[in-house]
Coordinates of C-alpha atoms and ligand atoms in Angstrom, one line a residue:
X1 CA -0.5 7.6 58.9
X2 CA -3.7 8.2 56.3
X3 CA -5.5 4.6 56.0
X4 CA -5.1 3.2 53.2
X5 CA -8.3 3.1 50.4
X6 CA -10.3 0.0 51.0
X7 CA -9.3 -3.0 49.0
X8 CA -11.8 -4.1 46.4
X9 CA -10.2 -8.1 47.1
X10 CA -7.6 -9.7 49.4
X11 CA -6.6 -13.6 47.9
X12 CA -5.4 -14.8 51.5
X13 CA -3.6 -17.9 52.7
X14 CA -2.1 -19.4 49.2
X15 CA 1.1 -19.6 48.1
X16 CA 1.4 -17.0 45.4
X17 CA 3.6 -18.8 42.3
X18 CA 5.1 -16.8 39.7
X19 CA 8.0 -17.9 37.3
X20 CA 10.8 -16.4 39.3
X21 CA 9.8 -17.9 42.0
X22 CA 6.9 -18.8 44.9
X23 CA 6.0 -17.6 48.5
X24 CA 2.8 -17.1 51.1
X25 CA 1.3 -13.9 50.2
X26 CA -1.8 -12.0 50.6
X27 CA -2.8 -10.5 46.9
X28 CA -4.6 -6.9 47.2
X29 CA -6.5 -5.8 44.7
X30 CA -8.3 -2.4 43.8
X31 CA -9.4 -1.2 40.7
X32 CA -8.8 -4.1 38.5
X33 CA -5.4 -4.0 39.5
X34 CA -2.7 -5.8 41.9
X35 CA -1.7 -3.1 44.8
X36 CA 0.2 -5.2 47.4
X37 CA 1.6 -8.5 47.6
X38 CA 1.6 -8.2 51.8
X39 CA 2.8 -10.3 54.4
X40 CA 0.2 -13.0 55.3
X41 CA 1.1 -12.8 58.8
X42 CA -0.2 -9.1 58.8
X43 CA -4.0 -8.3 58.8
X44 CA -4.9 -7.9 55.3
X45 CA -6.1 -3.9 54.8
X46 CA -10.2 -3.2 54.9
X47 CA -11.8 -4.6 52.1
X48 CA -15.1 -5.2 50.3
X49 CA -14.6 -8.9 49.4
X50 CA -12.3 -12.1 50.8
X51 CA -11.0 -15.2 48.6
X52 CA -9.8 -17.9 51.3
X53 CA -6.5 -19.5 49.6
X54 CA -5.6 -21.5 52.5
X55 CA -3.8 -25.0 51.2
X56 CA -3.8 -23.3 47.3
X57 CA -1.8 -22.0 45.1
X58 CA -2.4 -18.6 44.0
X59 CA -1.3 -18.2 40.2
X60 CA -1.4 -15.5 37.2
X61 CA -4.3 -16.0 34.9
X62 CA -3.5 -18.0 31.7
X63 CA -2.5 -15.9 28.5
X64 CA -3.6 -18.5 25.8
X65 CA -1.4 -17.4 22.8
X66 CA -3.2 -19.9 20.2
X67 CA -6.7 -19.9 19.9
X68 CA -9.4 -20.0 17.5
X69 CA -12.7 -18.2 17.7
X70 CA -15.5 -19.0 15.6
X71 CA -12.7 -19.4 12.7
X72 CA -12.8 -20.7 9.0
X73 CA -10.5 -22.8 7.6
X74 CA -11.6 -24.5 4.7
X75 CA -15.2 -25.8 4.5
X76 CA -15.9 -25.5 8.6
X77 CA -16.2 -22.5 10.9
X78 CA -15.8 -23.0 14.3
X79 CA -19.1 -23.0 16.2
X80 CA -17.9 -20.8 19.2
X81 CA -17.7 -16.6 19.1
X82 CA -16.1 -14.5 21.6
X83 CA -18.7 -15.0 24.0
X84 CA -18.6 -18.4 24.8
X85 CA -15.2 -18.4 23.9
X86 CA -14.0 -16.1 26.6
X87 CA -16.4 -17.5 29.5
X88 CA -15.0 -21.2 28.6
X89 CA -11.6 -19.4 28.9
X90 CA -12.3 -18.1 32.3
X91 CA -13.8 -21.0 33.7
X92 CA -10.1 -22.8 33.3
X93 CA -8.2 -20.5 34.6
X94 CA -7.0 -18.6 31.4
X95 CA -8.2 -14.2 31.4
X96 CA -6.2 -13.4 28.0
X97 CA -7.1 -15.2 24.8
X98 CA -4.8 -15.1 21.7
X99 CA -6.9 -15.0 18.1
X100 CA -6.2 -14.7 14.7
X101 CA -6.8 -13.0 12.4
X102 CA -7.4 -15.1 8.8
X103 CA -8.5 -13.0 6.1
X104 CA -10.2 -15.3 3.4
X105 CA -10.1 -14.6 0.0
X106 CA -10.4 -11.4 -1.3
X107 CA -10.3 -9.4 2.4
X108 CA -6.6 -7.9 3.3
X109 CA -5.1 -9.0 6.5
X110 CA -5.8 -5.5 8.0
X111 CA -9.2 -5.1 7.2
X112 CA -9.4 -8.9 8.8
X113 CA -7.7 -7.4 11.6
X114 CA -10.3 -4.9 12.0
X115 CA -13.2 -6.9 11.6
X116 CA -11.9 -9.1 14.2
X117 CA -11.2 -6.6 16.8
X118 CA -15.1 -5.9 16.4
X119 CA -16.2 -9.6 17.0
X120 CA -13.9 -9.3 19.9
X121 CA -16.3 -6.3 21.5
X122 CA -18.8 -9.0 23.1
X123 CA -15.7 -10.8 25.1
X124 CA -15.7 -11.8 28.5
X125 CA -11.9 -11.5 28.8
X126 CA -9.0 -9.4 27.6
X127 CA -8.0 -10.2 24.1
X128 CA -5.5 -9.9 21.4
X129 CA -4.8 -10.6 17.8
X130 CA -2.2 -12.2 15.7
X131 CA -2.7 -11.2 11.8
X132 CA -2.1 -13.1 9.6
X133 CA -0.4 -13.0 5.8
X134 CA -0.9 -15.3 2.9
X135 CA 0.5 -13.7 0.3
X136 CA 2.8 -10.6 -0.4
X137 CA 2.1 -7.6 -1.9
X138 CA 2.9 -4.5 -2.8
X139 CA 0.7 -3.2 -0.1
X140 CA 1.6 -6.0 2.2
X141 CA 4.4 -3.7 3.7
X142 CA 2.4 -0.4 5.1
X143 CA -0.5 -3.2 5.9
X144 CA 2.2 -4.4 8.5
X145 CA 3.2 -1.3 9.6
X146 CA -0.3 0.0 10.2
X147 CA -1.5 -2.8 12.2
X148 CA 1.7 -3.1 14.4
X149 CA 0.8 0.7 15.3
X150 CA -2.6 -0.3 15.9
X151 CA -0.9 -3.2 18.5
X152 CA -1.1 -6.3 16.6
X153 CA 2.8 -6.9 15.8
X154 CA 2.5 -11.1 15.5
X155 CA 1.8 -12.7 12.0
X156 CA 0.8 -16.1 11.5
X157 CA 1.7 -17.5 8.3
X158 CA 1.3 -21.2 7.2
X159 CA 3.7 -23.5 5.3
X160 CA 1.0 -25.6 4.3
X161 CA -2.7 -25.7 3.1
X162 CA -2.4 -24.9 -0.2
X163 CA -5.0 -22.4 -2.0
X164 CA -6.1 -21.8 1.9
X165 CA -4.0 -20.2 3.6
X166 CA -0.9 -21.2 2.7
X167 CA 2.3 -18.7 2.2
X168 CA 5.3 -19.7 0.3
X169 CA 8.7 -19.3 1.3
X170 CA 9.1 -15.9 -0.5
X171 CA 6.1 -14.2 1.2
X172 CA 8.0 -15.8 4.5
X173 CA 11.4 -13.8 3.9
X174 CA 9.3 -11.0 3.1
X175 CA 6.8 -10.8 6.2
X176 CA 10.6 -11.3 8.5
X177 CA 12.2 -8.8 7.0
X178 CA 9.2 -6.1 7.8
X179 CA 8.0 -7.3 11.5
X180 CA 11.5 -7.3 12.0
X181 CA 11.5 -3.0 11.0
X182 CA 8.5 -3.1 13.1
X183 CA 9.8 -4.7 15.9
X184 CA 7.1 -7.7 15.6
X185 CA 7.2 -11.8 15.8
X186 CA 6.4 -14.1 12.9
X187 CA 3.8 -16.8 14.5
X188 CA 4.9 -20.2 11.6
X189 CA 3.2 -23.2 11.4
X190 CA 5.5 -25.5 9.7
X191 CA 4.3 -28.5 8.1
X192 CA 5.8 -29.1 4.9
X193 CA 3.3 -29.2 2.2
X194 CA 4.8 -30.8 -0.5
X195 CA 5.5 -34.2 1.6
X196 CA 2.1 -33.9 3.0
X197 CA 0.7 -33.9 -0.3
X198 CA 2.7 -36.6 -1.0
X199 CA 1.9 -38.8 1.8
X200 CA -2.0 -37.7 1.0
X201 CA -1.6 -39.1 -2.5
X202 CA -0.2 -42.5 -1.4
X203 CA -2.9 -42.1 1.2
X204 CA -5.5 -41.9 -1.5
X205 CA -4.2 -44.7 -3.9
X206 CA -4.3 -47.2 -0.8
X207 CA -7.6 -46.2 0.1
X208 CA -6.5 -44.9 3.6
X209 CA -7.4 -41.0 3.5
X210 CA -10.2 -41.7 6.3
X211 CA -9.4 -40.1 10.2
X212 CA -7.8 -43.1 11.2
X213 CA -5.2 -42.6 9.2
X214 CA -4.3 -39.0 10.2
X215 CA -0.9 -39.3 11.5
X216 CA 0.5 -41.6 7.9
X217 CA -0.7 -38.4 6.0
X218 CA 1.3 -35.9 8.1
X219 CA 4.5 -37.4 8.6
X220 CA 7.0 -36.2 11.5
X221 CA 9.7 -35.7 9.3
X222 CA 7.4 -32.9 7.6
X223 CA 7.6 -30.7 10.6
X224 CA 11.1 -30.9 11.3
X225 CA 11.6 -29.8 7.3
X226 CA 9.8 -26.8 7.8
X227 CA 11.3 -26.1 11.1
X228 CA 14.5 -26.1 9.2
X229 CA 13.5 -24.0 6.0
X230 CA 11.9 -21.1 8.4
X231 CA 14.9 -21.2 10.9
X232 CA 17.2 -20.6 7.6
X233 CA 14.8 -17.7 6.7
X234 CA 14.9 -16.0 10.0
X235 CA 18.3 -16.7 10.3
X236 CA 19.2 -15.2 6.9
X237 CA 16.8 -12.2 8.1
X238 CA 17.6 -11.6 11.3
X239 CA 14.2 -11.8 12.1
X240 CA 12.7 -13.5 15.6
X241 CA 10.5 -16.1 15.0
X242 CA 7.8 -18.6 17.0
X243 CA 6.7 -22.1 16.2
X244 CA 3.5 -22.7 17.1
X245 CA 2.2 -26.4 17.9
X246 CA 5.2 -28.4 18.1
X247 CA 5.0 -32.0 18.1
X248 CA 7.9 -33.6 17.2
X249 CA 11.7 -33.7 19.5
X250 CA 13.7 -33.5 15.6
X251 CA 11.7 -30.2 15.1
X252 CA 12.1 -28.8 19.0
X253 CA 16.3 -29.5 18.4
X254 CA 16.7 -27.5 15.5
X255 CA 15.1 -24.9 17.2
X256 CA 17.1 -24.9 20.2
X257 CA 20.5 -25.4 18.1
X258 CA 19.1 -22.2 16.2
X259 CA 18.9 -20.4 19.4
X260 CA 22.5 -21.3 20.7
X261 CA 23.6 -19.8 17.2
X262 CA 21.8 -16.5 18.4
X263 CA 18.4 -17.0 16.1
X264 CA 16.0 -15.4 18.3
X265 CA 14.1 -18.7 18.0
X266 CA 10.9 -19.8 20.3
X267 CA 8.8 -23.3 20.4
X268 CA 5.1 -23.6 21.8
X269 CA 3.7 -26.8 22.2
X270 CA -0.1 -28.4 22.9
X271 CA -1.8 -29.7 25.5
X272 CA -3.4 -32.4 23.4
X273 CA 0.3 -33.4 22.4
X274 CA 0.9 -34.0 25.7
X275 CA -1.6 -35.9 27.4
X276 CA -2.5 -37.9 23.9
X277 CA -1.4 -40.0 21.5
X278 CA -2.0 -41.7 18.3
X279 CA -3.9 -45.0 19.6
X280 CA -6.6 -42.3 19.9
X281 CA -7.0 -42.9 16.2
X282 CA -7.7 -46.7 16.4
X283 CA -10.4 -45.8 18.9
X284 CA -13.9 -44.6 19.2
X285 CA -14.9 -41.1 17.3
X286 CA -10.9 -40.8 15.4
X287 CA -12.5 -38.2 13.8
X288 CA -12.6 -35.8 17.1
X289 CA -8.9 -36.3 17.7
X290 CA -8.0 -35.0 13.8
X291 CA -6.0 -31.8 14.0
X292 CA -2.6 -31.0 12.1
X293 CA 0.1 -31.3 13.2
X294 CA -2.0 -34.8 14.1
X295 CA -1.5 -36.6 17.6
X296 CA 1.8 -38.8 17.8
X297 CA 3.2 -42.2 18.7
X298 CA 3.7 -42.8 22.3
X299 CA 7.3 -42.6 22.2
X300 CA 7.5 -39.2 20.3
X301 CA 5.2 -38.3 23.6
X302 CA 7.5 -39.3 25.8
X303 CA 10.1 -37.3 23.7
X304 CA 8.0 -34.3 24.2
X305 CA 7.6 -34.5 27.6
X306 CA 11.4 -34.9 28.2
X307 CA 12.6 -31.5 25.6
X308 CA 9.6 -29.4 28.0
X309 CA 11.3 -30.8 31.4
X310 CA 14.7 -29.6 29.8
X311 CA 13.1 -26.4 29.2
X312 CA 13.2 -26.1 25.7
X313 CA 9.6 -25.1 24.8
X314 CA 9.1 -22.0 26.1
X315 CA 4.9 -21.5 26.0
X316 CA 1.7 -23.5 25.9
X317 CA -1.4 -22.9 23.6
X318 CA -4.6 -24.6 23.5
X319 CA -5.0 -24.1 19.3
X320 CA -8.5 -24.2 20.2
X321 CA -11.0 -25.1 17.9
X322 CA -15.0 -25.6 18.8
X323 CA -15.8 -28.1 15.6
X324 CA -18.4 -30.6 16.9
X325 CA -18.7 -34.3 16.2
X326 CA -21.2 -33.7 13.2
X327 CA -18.7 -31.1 11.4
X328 CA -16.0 -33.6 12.4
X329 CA -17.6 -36.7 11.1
X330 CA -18.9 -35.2 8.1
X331 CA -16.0 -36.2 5.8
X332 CA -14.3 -38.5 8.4
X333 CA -13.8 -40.5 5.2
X334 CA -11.0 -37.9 4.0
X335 CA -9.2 -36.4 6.5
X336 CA -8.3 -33.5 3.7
X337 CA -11.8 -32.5 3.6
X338 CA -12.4 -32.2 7.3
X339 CA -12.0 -29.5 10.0
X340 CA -8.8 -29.6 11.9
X341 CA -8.3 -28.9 15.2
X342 CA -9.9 -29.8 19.5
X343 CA -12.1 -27.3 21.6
X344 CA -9.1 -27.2 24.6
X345 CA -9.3 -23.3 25.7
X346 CA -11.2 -24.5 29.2
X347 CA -8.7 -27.9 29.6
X348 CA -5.7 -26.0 28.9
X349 CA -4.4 -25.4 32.8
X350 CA -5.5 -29.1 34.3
X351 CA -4.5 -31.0 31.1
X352 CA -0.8 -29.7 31.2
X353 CA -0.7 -29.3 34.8
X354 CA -1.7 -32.9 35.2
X355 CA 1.0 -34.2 32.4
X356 CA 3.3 -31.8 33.4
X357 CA 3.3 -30.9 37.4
X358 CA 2.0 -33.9 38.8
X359 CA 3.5 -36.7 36.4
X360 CA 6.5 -35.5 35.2
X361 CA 7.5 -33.2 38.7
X362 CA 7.7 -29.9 36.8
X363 CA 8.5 -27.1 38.9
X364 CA 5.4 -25.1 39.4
X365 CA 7.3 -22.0 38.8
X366 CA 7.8 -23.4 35.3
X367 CA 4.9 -24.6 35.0
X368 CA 3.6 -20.6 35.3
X369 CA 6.6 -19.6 32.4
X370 CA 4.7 -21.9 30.0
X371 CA 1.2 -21.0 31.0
X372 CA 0.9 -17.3 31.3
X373 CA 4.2 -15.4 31.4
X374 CA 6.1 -16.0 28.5
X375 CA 3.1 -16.1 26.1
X376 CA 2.6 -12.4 27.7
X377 CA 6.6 -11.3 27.3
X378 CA 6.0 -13.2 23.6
X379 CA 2.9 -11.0 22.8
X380 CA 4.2 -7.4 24.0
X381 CA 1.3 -7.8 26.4
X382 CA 2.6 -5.8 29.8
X383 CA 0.7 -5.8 32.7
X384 CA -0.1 -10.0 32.3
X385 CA 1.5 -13.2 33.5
X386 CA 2.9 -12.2 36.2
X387 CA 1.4 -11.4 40.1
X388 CA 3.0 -8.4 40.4
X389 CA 2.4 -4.9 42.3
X390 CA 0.9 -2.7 38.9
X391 CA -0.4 -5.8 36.6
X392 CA -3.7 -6.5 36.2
X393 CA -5.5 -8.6 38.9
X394 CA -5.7 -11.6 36.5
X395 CA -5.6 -14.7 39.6
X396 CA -5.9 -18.5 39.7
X397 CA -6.5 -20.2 43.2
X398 CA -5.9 -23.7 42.7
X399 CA -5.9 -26.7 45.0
X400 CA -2.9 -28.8 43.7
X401 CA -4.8 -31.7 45.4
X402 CA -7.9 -31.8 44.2
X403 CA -8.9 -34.0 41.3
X404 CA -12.1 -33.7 38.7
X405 CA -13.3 -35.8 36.1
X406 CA -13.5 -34.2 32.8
X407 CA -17.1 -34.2 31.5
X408 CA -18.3 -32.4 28.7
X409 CA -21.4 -31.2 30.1
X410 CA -19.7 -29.0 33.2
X411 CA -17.4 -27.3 30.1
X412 CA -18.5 -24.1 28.6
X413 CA -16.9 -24.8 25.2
X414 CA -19.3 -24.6 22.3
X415 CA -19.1 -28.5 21.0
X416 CA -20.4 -31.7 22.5
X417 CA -16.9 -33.6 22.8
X418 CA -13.7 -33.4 25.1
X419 CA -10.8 -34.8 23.6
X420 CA -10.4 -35.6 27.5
X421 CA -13.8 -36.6 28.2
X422 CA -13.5 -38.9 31.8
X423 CA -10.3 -38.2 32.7
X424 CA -9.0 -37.7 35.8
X425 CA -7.1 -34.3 36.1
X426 CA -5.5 -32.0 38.7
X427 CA -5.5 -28.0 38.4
X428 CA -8.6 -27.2 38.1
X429 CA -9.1 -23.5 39.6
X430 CA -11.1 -23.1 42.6
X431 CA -11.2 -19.4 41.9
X432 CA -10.6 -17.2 38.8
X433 CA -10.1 -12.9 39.4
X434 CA -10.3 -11.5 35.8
X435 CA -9.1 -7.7 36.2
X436 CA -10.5 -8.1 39.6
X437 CA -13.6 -9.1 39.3
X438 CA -14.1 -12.7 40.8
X439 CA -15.4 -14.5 37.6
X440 CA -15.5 -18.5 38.9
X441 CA -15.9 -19.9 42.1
X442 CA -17.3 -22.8 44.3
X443 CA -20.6 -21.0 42.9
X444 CA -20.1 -21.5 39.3
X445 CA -19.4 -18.3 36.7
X446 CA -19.8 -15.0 37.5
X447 CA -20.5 -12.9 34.0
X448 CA -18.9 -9.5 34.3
X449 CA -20.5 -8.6 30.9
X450 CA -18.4 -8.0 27.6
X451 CA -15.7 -6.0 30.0
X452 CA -12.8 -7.9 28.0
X453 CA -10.3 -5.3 26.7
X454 CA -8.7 -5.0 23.5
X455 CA -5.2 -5.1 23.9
X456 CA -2.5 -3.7 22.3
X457 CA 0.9 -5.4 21.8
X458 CA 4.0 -3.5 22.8
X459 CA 7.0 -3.3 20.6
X460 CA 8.9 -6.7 21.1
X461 CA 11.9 -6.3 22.8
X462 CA 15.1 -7.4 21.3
X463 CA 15.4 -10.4 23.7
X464 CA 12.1 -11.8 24.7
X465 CA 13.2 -14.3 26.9
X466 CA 16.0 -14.5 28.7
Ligands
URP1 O1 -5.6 -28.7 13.4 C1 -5.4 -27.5 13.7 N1 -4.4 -27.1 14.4 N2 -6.4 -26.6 13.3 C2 -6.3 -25.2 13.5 C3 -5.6 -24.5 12.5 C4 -4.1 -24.6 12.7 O2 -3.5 -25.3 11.9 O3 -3.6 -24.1 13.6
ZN2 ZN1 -1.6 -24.4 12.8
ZN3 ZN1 -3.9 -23.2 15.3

């Protein structure tokens, strides 16, 4: 029998978890790429390089499907780029980031696309894009078509931010109807506007518009109405659609009672909504917790927590954002002047493994679903979230005993503040393989060098998840 070509890695000893299930496995890698999932009673082929796995669990790299790089909104850009963006990303576990693509005024959501996809050349990681569309026009159509051919076949719209970025119910229909032709996913963030506006008015005329206030000025009951004039949309459409950032269980249910009718409906929800709530706004710095849809009352956590054991939110995104505590306390007066949004890219795997694994008992299997395989199946992205004979070697080996405390100084994210800063969290990795290359280990970070791939969406299958 002709020996087999040396191995570039073996991952030995761990458990190897994927969503359909977990079992001790030896991971082979060569060329970037898994090329055996082998007995670990049998002697592992020759090879040029070991990772011990013994006592671990051996998972697929995150795919982050919600992340901001170095993005404008409003008056603030993010102070991160694709650099630092990517190596924080790797250094928690996640080897595929998720960005958008936000034209501001006066570019087209192609040409943003474009531009983007440029910034992206000096990433660590594999990436992709979401577009995104504010407004319909004649030329909005063939923009659509054009980038879904060039692989980006997700478009963010928002129901709110008015004369930012916001897109009106029409341009909504309108953006359905032609991902639908080209087999794409509308990305929705629904907050109401016109109650938000509201509440910000009463907000105002009481004097209350300042950070700690957040939560008053972005009701609940705002979400769940946008929830339910999308859902009618994509209903009406027959379009697929995906909320990002759910916070609230009236929201998560109309979604799932959409789905049993056959909308082809899907729900991601935060870290940060998880693991925090809205005392955070009483306490020191409210300004660094300020991001929309805000944090929520303890019992709408709970909530939460009980609709993703059920299994009704199918993926987990970081919606980083790298503001730091100046930008954030800038205008912490008026919390409609400020940036929006938490640096979280790094925290993502140990804040929702520790909220979701070791508190609430998730199965880790599901724990993978909502980390790194549905956002892949969500995305078109083949090859990711899953260990698997032909996918890219993108590995987490993580000790599901050990704990760290989160300090801001060991992150790599381009801000001085964790949202999380001295807590005590589980699911860390131990080791991260990023196309094969071991990136992060007991060492520190490895930089491969801007080897992060551009990558290009498939067509969305009719049923995304099953
Ligand atoms: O507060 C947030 N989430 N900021 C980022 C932009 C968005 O709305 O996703
Ligand atoms: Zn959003
Ligand atoms: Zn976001």
């Amino acid at each position: 029998m002709p020996t087999p070509p040396r191995a570039d890695l073996v991952v030995h000893g761990g458990i190897v978890v994927n969503a359909d299930g977990a079992r001790p496995a030896t991971v082979i890698v060569r060329a970037g790429r898994v090329v055996g999932l082998a007995d670990p009673d049998l002697p592992p082929p020759s090879h040029k390089r070991t990772l011990d796995a013994h006592g671990q669990l051996v998972i697929p790299g995150g795919v982050d499907p919600h992340c901001h790089i170095g993005q404008r909104l409003g008056n603030y850009q993010g102070l991160d780029d694709y650099e630092t963006a990517s190596i924080a990303a790797l250094c928690g576990g996640t080897t595929t980031i998720i960005d958008f693509a936000i034209p501001p005024a006066g570019r087209s959501p192609l040409d943003e696309v474009r531009s983007r996809r440029q910034l992206a050349e000096i990433s660590r990681c594999d990436t992709a894009l979401h577009g995104c569309v504010t407004a319909w026009d004649d030329t909005t159509a063939d923009q659509i078509a054009v980038m879904a051919a060039e692989g980006v076949r997700t478009i963010k719209m928002f129901t709110t931010y008015r004369d930012v970025v916001m897109a009106g119910p029409d341009t909504v229909l309108e953006v359905m109807r032609s991902l639908r032709a080209n087999s794409g996913l509308a990305y929705i963030h629904a907050e109401a506007n016109h109650l938000i506006e509201d509440a910000q008015t009463q907000a105002a005329a009481t004097a209350h518009s300042d950070a700690r206030h957040l939560p008053q000025t972005r009701p609940e009951l705002a979400e769940a109405a946008a929830v339910a004039q999308v859902l009618a949309i994509a209903e009406h459409v027959g379009a697929p659609v995906y909320f990002v950032h759910q916070t609230t269980p009236a929201s998560i249910d109309l979604i799932r009672a959409a789905r049993r009718r056959g909308v082809r409906a899907y729900t991601e929800t935060c870290p940060h909504y998880l693991a925090l709530d809205d005392g955070r706004y009483q306490g020191e710095h409210p300004e660094r917790y300020v991001c929309c849809p805000p944090l929520r009352s303890a019992s709408t956590v709970s909530s939460l927590h009980a609709r993703v054991l059920a299994g009704e939110v199918d993926t987990l995104g970081s919606d980083h954002c790298c503001f730091s505590t100046a930008q954030k306390t800038e205008h912490s007066h008026d919390v409609t002047e400020m940036p929006n949004g938490m640096p979280g890219v790094e925290t993502r795997l140990p804040v929702a493994y520790t909220q979701l694994v070791v508190r609430d008992g998730l199965p880790i299997e599901r724990f993978v679903a909502l980390f790194a395989t549905n956002p892949a199946r969500l995305n078109g992205l083949s090859g990711k979230g899953a260990i698997a004979v032909g996918n890219d070697a993108d590995l987490v080996v993580l000790d599901p005993h050990s704990t760290r405390t989160v300090a801001t100084q060991d992150l790599h994210m381009a801000t001085d503040y964790s949202p999380y800063e001295g807590l005590v969290l589980t699911g860390w990795p131990s080791a991260v393989v990023s196309g094969g290359r071991v990136v992060w280990d007991a060492d520190g970070f490895h930089d491969p060098g801007a080897i992060g791939r551009t990558l290009h969406a498939d067509p969305l299958p009719e049923h995304l998840l099953t």
